[in-house]
Short mmCIF file of C-alpha atoms and ligand atoms in Angstrom, two decimals:
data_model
loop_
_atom_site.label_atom_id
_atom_site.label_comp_id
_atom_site.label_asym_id
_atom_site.label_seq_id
_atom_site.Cartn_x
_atom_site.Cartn_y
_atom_site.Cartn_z
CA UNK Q 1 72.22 92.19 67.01
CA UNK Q 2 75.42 93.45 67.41
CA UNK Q 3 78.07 93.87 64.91
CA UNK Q 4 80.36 91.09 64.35
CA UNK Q 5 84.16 91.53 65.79
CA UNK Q 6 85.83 88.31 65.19
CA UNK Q 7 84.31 85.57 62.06
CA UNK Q 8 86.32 82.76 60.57
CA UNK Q 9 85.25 81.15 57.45
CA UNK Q 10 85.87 77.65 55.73
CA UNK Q 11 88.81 78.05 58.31
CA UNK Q 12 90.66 74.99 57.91
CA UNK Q 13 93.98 73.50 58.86
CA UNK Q 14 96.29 70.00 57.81
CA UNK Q 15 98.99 68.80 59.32
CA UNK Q 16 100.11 65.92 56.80
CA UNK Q 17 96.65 63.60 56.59
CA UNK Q 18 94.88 64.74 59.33
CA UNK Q 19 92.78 68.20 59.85
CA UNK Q 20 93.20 69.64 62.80
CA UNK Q 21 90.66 72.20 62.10
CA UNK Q 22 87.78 71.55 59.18
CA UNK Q 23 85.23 74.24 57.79
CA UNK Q 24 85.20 76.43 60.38
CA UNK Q 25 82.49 79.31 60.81
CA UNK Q 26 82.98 81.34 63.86
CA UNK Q 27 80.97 84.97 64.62
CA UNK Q 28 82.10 86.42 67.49
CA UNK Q 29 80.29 89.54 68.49
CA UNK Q 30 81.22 93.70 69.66
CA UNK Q 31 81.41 93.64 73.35
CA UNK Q 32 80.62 89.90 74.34
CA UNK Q 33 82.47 87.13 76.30
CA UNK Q 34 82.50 83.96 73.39
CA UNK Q 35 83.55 80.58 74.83
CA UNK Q 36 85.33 78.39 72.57
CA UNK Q 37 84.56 74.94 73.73
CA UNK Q 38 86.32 71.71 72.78
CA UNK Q 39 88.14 68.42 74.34
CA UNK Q 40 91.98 68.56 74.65
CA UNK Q 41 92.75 68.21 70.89
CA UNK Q 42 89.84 69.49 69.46
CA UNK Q 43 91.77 71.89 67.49
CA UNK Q 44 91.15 75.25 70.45
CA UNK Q 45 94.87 76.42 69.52
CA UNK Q 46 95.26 75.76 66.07
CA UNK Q 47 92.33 77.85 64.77
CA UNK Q 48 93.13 80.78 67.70
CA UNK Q 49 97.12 80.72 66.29
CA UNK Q 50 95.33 81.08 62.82
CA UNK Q 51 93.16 83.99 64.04
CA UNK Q 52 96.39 85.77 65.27
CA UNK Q 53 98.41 84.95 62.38
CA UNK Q 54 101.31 82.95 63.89
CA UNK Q 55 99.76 79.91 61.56
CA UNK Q 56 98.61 79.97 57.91
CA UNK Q 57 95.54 78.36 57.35
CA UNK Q 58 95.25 75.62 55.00
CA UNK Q 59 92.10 77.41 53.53
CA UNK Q 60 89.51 79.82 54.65
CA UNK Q 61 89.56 82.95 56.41
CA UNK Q 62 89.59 85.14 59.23
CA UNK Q 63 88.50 88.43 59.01
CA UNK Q 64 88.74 90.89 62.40
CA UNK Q 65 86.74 94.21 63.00
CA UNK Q 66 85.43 93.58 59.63
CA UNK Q 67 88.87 92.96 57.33
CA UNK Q 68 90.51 90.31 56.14
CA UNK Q 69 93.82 89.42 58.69
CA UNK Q 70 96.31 88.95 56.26
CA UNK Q 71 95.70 91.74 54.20
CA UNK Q 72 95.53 94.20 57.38
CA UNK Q 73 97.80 92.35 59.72
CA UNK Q 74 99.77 94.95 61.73
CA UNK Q 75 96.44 97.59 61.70
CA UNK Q 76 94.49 94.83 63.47
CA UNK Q 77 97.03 93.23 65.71
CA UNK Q 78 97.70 96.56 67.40
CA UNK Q 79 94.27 96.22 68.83
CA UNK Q 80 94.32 92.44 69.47
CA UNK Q 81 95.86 91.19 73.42
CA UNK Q 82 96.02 87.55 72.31
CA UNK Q 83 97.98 85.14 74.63
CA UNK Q 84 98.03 81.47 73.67
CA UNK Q 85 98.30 78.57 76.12
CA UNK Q 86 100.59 79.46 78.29
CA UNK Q 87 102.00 83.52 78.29
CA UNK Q 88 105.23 84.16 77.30
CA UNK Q 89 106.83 86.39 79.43
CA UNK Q 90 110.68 87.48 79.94
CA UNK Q 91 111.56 85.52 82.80
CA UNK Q 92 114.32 87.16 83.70
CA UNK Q 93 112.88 90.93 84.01
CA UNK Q 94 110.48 91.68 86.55
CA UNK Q 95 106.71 92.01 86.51
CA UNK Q 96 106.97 95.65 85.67
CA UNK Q 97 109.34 95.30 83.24
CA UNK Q 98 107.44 92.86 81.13
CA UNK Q 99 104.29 94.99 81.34
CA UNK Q 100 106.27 98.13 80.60
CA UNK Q 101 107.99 96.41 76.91
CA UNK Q 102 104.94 94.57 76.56
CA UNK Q 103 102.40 97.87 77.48
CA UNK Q 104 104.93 99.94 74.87
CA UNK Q 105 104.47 97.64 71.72
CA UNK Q 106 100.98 99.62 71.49
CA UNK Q 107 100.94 102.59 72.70
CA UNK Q 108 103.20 104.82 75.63
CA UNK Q 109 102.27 103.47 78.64
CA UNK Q 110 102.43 105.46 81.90
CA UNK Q 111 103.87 103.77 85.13
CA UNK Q 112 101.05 104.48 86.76
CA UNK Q 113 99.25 102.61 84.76
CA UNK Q 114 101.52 99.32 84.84
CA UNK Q 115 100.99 99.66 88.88
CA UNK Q 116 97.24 99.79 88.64
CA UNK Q 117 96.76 96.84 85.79
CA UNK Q 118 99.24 94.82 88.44
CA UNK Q 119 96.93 95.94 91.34
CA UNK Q 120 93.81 95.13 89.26
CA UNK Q 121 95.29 91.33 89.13
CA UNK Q 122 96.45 90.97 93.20
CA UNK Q 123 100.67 91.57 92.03
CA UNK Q 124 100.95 94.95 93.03
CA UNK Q 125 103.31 93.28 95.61
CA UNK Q 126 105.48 91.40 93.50
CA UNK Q 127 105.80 94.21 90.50
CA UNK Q 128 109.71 93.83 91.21
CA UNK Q 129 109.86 90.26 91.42
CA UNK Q 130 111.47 88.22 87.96
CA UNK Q 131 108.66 86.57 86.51
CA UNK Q 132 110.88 83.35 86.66
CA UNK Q 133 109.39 83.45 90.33
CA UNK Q 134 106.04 83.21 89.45
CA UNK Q 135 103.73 80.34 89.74
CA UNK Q 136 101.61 79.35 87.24
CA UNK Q 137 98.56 81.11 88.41
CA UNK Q 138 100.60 84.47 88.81
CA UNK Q 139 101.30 84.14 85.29
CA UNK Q 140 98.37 83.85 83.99
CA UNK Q 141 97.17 86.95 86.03
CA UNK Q 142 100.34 88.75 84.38
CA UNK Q 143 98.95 87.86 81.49
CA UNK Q 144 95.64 89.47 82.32
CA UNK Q 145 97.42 92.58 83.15
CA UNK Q 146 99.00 92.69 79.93
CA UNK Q 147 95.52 92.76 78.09
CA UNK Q 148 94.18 95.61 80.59
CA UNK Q 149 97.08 97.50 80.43
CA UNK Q 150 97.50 97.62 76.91
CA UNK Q 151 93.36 98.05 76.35
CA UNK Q 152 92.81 95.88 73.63
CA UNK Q 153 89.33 96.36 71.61
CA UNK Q 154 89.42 92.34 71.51
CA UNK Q 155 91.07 89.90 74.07
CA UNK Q 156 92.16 86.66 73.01
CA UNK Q 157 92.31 84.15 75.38
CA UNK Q 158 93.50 80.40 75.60
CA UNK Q 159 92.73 78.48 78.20
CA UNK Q 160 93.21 81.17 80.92
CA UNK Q 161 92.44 79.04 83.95
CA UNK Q 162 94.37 75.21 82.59
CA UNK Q 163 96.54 74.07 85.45
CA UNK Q 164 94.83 76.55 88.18
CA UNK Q 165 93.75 75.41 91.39
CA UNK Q 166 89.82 76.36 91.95
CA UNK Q 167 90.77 79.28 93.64
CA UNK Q 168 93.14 80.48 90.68
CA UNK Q 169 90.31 79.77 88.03
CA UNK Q 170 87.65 81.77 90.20
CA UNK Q 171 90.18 85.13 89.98
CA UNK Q 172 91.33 84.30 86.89
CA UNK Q 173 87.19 84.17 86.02
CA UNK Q 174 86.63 87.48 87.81
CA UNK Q 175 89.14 89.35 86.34
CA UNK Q 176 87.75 88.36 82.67
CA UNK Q 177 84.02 89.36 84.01
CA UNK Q 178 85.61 92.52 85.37
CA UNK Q 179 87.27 93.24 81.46
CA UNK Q 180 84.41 92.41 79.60
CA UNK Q 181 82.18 94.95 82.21
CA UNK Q 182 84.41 97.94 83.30
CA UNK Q 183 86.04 97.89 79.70
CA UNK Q 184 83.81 96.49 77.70
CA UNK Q 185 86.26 94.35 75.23
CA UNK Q 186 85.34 91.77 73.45
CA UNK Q 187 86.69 88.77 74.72
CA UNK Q 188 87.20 85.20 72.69
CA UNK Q 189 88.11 82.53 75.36
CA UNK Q 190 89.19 78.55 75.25
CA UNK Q 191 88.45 76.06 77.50
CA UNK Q 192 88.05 72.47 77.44
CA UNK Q 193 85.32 72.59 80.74
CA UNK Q 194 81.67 73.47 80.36
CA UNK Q 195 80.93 74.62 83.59
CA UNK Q 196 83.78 77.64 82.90
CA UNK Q 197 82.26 78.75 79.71
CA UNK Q 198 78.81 78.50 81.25
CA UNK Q 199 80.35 80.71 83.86
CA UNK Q 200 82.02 83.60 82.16
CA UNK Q 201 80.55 83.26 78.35
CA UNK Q 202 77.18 85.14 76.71
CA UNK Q 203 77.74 83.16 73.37
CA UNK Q 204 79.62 79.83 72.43
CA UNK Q 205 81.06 77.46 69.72
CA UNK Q 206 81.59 73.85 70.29
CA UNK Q 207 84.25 72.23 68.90
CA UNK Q 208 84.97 68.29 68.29
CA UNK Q 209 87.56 67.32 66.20
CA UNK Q 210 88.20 70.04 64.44
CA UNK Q 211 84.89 70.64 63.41
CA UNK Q 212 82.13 73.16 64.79
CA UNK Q 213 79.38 71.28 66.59
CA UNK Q 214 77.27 74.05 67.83
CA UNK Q 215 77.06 77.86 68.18
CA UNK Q 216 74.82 80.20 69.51
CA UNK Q 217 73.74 81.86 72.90
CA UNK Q 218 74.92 79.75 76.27
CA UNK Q 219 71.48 79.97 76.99
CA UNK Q 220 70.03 78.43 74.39
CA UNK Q 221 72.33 75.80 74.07
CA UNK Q 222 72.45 74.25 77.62
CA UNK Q 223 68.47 74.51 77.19
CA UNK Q 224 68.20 72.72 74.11
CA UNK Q 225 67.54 69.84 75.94
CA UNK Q 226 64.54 71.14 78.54
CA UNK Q 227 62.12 68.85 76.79
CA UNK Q 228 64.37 65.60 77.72
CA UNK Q 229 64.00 64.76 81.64
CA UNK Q 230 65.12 62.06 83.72
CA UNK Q 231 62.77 60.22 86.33
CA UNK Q 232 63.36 58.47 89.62
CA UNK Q 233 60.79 56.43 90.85
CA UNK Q 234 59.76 53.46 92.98
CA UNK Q 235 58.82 50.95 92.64
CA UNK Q 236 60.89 51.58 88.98
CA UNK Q 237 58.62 48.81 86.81
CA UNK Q 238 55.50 50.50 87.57
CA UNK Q 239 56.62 53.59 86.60
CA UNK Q 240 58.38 52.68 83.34
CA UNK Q 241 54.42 50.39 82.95
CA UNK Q 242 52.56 53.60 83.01
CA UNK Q 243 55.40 56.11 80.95
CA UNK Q 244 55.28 53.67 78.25
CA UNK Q 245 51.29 53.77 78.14
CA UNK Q 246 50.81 57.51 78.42
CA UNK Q 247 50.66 58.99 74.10
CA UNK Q 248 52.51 61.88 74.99
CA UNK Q 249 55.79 60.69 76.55
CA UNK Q 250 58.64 58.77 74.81
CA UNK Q 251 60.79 56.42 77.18
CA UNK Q 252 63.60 56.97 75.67
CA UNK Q 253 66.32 55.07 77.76
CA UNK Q 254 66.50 53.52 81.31
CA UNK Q 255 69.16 52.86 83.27
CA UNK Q 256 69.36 54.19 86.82
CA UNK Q 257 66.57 56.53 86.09
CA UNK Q 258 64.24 56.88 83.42
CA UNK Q 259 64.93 59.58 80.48
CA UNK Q 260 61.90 60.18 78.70
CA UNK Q 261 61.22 63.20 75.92
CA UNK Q 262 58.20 65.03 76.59
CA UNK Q 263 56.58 68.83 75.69
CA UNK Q 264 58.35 70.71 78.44
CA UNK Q 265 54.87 72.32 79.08
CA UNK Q 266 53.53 68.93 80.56
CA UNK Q 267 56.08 68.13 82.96
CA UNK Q 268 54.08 68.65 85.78
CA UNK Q 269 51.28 67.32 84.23
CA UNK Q 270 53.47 64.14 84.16
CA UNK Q 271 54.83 64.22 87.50
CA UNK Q 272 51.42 64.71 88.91
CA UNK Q 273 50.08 61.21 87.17
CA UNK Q 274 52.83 59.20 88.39
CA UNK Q 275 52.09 60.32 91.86
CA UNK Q 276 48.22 59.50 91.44
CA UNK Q 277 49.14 56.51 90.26
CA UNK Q 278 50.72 55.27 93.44
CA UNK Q 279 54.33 55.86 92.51
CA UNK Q 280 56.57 58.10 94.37
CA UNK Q 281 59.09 59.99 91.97
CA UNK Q 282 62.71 60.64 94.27
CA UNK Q 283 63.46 63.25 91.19
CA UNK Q 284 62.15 64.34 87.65
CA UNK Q 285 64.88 66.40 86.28
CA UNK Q 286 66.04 68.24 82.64
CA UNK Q 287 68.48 66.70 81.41
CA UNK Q 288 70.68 69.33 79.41
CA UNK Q 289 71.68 67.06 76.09
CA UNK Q 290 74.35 69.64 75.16
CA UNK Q 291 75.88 69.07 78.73
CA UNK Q 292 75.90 64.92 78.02
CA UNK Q 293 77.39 65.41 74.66
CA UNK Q 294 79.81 67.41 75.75
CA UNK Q 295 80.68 65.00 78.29
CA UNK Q 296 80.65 62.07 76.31
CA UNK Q 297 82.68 63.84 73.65
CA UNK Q 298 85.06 64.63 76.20
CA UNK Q 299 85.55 61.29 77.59
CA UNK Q 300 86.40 59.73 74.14
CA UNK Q 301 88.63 62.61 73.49
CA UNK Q 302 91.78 61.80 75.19
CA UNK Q 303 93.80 59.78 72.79
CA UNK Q 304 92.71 60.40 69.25
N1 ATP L 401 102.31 71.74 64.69
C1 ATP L 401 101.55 70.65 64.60
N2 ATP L 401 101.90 69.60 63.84
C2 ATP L 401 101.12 68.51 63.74
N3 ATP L 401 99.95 68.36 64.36
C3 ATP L 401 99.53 69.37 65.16
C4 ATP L 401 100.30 70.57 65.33
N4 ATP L 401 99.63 71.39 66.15
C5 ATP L 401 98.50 70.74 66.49
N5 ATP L 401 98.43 69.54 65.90
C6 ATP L 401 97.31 68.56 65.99
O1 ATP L 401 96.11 69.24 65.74
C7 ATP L 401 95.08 68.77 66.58
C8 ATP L 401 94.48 69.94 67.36
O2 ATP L 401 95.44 70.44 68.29
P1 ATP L 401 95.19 71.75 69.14
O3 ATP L 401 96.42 72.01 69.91
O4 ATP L 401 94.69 72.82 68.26
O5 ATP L 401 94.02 71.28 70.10
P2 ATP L 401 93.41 72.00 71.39
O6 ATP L 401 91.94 72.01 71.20
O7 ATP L 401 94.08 73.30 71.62
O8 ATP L 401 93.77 70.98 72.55
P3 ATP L 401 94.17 71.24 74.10
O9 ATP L 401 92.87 71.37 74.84
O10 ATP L 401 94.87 69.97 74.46
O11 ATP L 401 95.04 72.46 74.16
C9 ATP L 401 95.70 67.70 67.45
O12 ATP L 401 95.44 66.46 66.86
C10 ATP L 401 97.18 68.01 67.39
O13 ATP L 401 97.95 66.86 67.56
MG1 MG L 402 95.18 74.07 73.20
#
């Protein structure tokens, strides 16, 4: 296992009655991509403006490259590229500029250099532009170019794709993969969608509310759920008749189709009885229970 980069613990956070972030124990590893997962409001910025000191935690603690943040804040900060929500660039100086202040805070930074992170991220072209030009997108690349340029050992990222069209999240996707592989820095994303974590992340934390819901390898999570399946089938009585007789299988809702909880071992086992038994099954699916909650979570989430 590899050693641990980023960890918060007991992190927690009030405003007035309500906790924005409760309890929470993050371990984010050297050299991985970590998704941080959560509905709008789940409490995404809070705990990464606590992590990069621009919040003080109501209790808890965040410790990065193994010491505490507070007590080492400028030693560890120097190797942080954290950007939260939306950059903040000067919008008055070009894209060079920016990246040549911004490239300077931590270390001297050739101009060479500046043109290549810029190329890296498709503004090559618009280097000389004000940033106050830029579309939303464009910024977000800048800020990508910021955290190559400057070659961060640990990228902090929140939501880097919000407000993109599809074609601005796939770049904005490939240029993270493209970090994480040609430099190998640990990055520590946001997002409130599954399907981009699932994309980009070897390792994730769920967030609801504040609190931690799950953690652990993408993997694993989204197949947590391999021994729950969902069954079409006509004629649908007959079906549900002969799921609810068999020992093995638990009918464990129906609706449009059939879920049922089973050994993952005997699916086809099960799929080849209904069909001897006359029935003709349209689909027999996993359903991925981390994938549901998630989406049921994030239905409720909107106005809490
Ligand atoms: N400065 C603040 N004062 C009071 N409440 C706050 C403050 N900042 C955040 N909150 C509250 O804390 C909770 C978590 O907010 P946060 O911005 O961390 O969520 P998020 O997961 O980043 O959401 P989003 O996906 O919308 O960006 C929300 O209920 C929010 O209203
Ligand atoms: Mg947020």
């Amino acid at each position: 296992m590899s050693e641990t980069i980023l960890s918060t613990e007991g992190l927690s956070k009030r405003f007035g009655s309500r906790w924005a972030v409760k309890d929470l124990n993050l371990d984010v590893r050297a050299g991985e991509i970590f998704g941080f997962l959560g509905p709008n409001g789940a409490g995404k910025s809070t705990t990464i403006r606590m992590i990069l000191t621009l919040l003080l935690p109501t209790s808890g603690s965040v410790r990065v490259f193994g010491k505490e943040i507070r007590r080492h804040r400028a030693e560890i900060l120097s190797r942080v590229c954290g950007i939260v929500e939306k950059p903040d660039f000067y919008l008055f100086l070009s894209a060079y500029k920016n990246l040549e202040l911004l490239g300077s805070l931590s270390r001297k930074v050739t101009a060479d250099e500046i043109f290549e992170a810029l190329e890296i991220v498709g503004l090559r072209a618009r280097a000389g532009d004000k940033v106050k030009t830029f579309s939303h997108g464009m910024k977000q690349r800048l800020g990508i170019a910021q955290a190559i340029l400057t070659r961060p050992d640990l990228v902090i990222l929140d939501e880097p794709t919000s407000g993109l069209d599809p074609q601005g999240m796939k770049e904005v996707r490939e240029l993270v993969l493209k970090l994480s592989r040609e430099h190998g820095t640990t990055i520590f994303l946001s997002s409130h969608l599954l399907t981009e974590v699932e994309a980009v992340a070897q390792r994730m934390a769920v967030l609801n509310h504040g609190e931690l819901v799950a953690q652990g390898p993408v993997s694993e999570l989204m197949n947590d759920g391999s021994s729950y399946f969902t069954i079409t089938a006509s004629p649908m009585e007959k079906a549900l008749e002969l799921l609810r007789r068999v020992s093995w299988v638990e009918v464990v809702a129906e609706g449009n189709g059939i879920d049922v909880r089973i050994d993952s071992l005997r699916a086809a086992e099960l799929n080849r009885l209904l069909v001897t038994s006359g029935i003709d099954v349209s689909s027999f699916a996993a359903k991925r229970t981390l994938e549901d909650y998630f989406l049921k979570i994030t239905e409720g989430a909107s106005e809490v």
